[in-house]
PDB file of C-alpha atoms in Angstrom:
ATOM      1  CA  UNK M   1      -8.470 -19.040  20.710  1.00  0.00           C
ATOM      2  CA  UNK M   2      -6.472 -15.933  19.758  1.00  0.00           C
ATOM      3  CA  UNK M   3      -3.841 -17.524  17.250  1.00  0.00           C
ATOM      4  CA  UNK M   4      -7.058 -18.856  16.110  1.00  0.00           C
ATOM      5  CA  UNK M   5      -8.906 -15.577  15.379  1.00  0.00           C
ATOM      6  CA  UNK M   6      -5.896 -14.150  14.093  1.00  0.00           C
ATOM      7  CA  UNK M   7      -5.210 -17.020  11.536  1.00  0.00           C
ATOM      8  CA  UNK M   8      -8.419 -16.743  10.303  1.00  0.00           C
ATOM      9  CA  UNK M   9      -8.281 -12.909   9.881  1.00  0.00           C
ATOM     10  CA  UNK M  10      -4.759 -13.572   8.232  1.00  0.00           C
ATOM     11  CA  UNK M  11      -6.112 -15.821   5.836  1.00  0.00           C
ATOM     12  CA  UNK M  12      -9.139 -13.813   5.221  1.00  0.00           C
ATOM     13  CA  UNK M  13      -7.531 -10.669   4.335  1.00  0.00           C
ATOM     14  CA  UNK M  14      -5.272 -12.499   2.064  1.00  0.00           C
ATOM     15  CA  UNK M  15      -8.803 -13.871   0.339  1.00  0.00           C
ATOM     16  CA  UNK M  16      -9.796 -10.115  -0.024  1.00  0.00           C
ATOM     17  CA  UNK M  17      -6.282  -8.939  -1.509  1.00  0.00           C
ATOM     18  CA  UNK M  18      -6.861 -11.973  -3.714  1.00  0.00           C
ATOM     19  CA  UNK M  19     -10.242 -10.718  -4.416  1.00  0.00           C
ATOM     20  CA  UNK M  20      -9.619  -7.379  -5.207  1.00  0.00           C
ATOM     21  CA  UNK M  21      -6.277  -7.795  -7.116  1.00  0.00           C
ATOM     22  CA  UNK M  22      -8.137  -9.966  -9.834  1.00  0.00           C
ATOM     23  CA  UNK M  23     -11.373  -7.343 -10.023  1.00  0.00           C
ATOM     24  CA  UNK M  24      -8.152  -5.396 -11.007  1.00  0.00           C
ATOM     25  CA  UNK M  25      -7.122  -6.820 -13.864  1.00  0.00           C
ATOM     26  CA  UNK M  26      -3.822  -8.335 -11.624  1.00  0.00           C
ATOM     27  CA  UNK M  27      -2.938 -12.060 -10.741  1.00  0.00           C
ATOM     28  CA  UNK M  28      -0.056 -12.070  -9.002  1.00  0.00           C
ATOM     29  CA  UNK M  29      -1.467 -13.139  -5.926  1.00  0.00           C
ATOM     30  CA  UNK M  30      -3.189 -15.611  -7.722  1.00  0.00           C
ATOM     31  CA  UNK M  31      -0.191 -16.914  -8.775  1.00  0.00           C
ATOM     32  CA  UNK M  32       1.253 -17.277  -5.604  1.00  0.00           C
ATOM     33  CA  UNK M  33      -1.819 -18.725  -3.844  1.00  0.00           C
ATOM     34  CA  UNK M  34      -1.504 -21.547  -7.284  1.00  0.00           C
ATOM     35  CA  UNK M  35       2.161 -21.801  -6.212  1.00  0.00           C
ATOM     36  CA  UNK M  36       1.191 -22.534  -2.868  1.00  0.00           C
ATOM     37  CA  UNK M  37      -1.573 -25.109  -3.592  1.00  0.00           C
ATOM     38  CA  UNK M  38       0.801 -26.909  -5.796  1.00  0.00           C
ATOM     39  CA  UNK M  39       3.321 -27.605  -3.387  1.00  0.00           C
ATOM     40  CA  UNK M  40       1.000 -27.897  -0.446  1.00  0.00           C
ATOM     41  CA  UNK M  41      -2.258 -30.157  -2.126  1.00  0.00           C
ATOM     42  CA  UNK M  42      -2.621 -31.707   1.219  1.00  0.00           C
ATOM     43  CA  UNK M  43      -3.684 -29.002   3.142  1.00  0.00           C
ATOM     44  CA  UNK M  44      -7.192 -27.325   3.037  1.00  0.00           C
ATOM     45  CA  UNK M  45      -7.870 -23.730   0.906  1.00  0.00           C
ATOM     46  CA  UNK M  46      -7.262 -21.761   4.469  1.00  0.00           C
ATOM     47  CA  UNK M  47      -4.148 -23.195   5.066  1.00  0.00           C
ATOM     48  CA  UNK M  48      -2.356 -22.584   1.428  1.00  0.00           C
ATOM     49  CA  UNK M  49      -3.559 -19.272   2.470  1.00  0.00           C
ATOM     50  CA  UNK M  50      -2.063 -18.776   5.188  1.00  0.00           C
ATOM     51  CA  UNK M  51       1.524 -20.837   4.163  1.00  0.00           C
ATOM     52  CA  UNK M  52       1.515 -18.527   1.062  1.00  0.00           C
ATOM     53  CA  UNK M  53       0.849 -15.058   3.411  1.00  0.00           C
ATOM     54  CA  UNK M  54       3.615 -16.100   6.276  1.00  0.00           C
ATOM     55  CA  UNK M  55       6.018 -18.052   4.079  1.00  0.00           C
ATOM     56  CA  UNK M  56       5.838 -17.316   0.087  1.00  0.00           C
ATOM     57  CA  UNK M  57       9.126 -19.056  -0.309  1.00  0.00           C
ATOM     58  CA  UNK M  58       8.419 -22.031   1.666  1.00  0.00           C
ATOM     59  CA  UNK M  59       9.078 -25.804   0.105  1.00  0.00           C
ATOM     60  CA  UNK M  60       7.896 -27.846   3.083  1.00  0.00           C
ATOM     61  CA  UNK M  61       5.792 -27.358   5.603  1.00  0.00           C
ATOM     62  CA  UNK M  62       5.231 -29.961   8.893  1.00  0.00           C
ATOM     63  CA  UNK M  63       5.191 -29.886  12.740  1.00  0.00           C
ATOM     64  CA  UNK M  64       8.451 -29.964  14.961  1.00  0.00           C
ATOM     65  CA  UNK M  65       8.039 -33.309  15.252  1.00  0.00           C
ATOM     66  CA  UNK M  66       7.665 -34.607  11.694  1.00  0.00           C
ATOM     67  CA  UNK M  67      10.470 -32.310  10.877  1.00  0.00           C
ATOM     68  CA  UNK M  68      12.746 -34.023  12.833  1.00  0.00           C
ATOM     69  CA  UNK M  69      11.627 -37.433  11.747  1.00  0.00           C
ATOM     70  CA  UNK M  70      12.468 -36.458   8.483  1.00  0.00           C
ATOM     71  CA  UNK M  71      16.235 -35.439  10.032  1.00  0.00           C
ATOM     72  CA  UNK M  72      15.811 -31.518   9.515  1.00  0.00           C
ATOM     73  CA  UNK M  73      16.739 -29.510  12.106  1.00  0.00           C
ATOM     74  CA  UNK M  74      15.284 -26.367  13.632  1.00  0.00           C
ATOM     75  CA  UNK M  75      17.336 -23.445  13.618  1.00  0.00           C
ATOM     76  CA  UNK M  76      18.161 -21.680  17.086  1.00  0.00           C
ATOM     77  CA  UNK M  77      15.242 -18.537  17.213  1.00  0.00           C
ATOM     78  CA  UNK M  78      12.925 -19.418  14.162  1.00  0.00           C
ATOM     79  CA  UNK M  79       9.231 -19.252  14.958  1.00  0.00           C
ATOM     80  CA  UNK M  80       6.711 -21.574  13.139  1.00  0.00           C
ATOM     81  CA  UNK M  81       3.954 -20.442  11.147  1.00  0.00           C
ATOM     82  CA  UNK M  82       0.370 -21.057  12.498  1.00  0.00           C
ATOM     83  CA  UNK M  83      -1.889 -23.321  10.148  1.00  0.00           C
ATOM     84  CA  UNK M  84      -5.829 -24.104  11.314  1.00  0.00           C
ATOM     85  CA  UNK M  85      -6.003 -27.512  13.403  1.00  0.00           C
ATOM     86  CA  UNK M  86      -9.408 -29.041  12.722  1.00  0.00           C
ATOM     87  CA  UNK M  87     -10.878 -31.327  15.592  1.00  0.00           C
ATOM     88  CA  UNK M  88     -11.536 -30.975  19.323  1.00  0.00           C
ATOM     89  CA  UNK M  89      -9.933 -28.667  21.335  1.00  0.00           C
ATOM     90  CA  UNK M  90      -7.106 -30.242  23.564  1.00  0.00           C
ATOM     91  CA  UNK M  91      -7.174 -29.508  27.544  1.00  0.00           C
ATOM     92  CA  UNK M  92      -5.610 -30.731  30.263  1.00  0.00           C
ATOM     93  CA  UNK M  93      -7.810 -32.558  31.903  1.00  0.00           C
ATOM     94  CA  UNK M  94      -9.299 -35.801  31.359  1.00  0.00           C
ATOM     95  CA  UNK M  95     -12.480 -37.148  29.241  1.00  0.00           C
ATOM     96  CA  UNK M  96     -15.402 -37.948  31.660  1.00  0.00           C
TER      97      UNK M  96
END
């Protein structure tokens, strides 16, 4: 629930940067949140958000597992970046 919190307040806070660069008369955040959306049109509004905060330079984007499907490898000490999961929480215990 933390990450969670603290995704949301990442992508938020990008929203307001966003928000008060262009009352501003500036776009370059603009640009890279357009950037983002461009290469990543599959994920929701929040997400480009939060790809284009933790990763402006990023090309591809997909879980540890997809990555390796697609034969990429994961260097030795990299950390992922934290996207919003939509749909019921997992735990470890079973469905009644």
């Amino acid at each position: 629930m933390q990450k969670t919190s603290e995704a949301t307040q990442m992508a938020a806070d990008y929203l307001a940067c966003l928000g008060n660069e262009l009352a501003a008369g500036s776009s370059e955040t603009l640009v890279r949140y357009l950037q983002a959306m461009a290469k990543f049109y599959r994920y929701s509004f929040y997400n480009c958000c939060l790809i284009a905060v933790q990763r402006p330079n990023a090309t591809r984007v997909a879980g540890y597992k997809r990555w390796k499907e697609m034969g990429r490898h994961v260097r030795a000490g990299e950390k992922g970046i934290m996207i919003l999961v939509t749909g019921p929480p997992k735990t470890d215990q079973p469905r009644v």
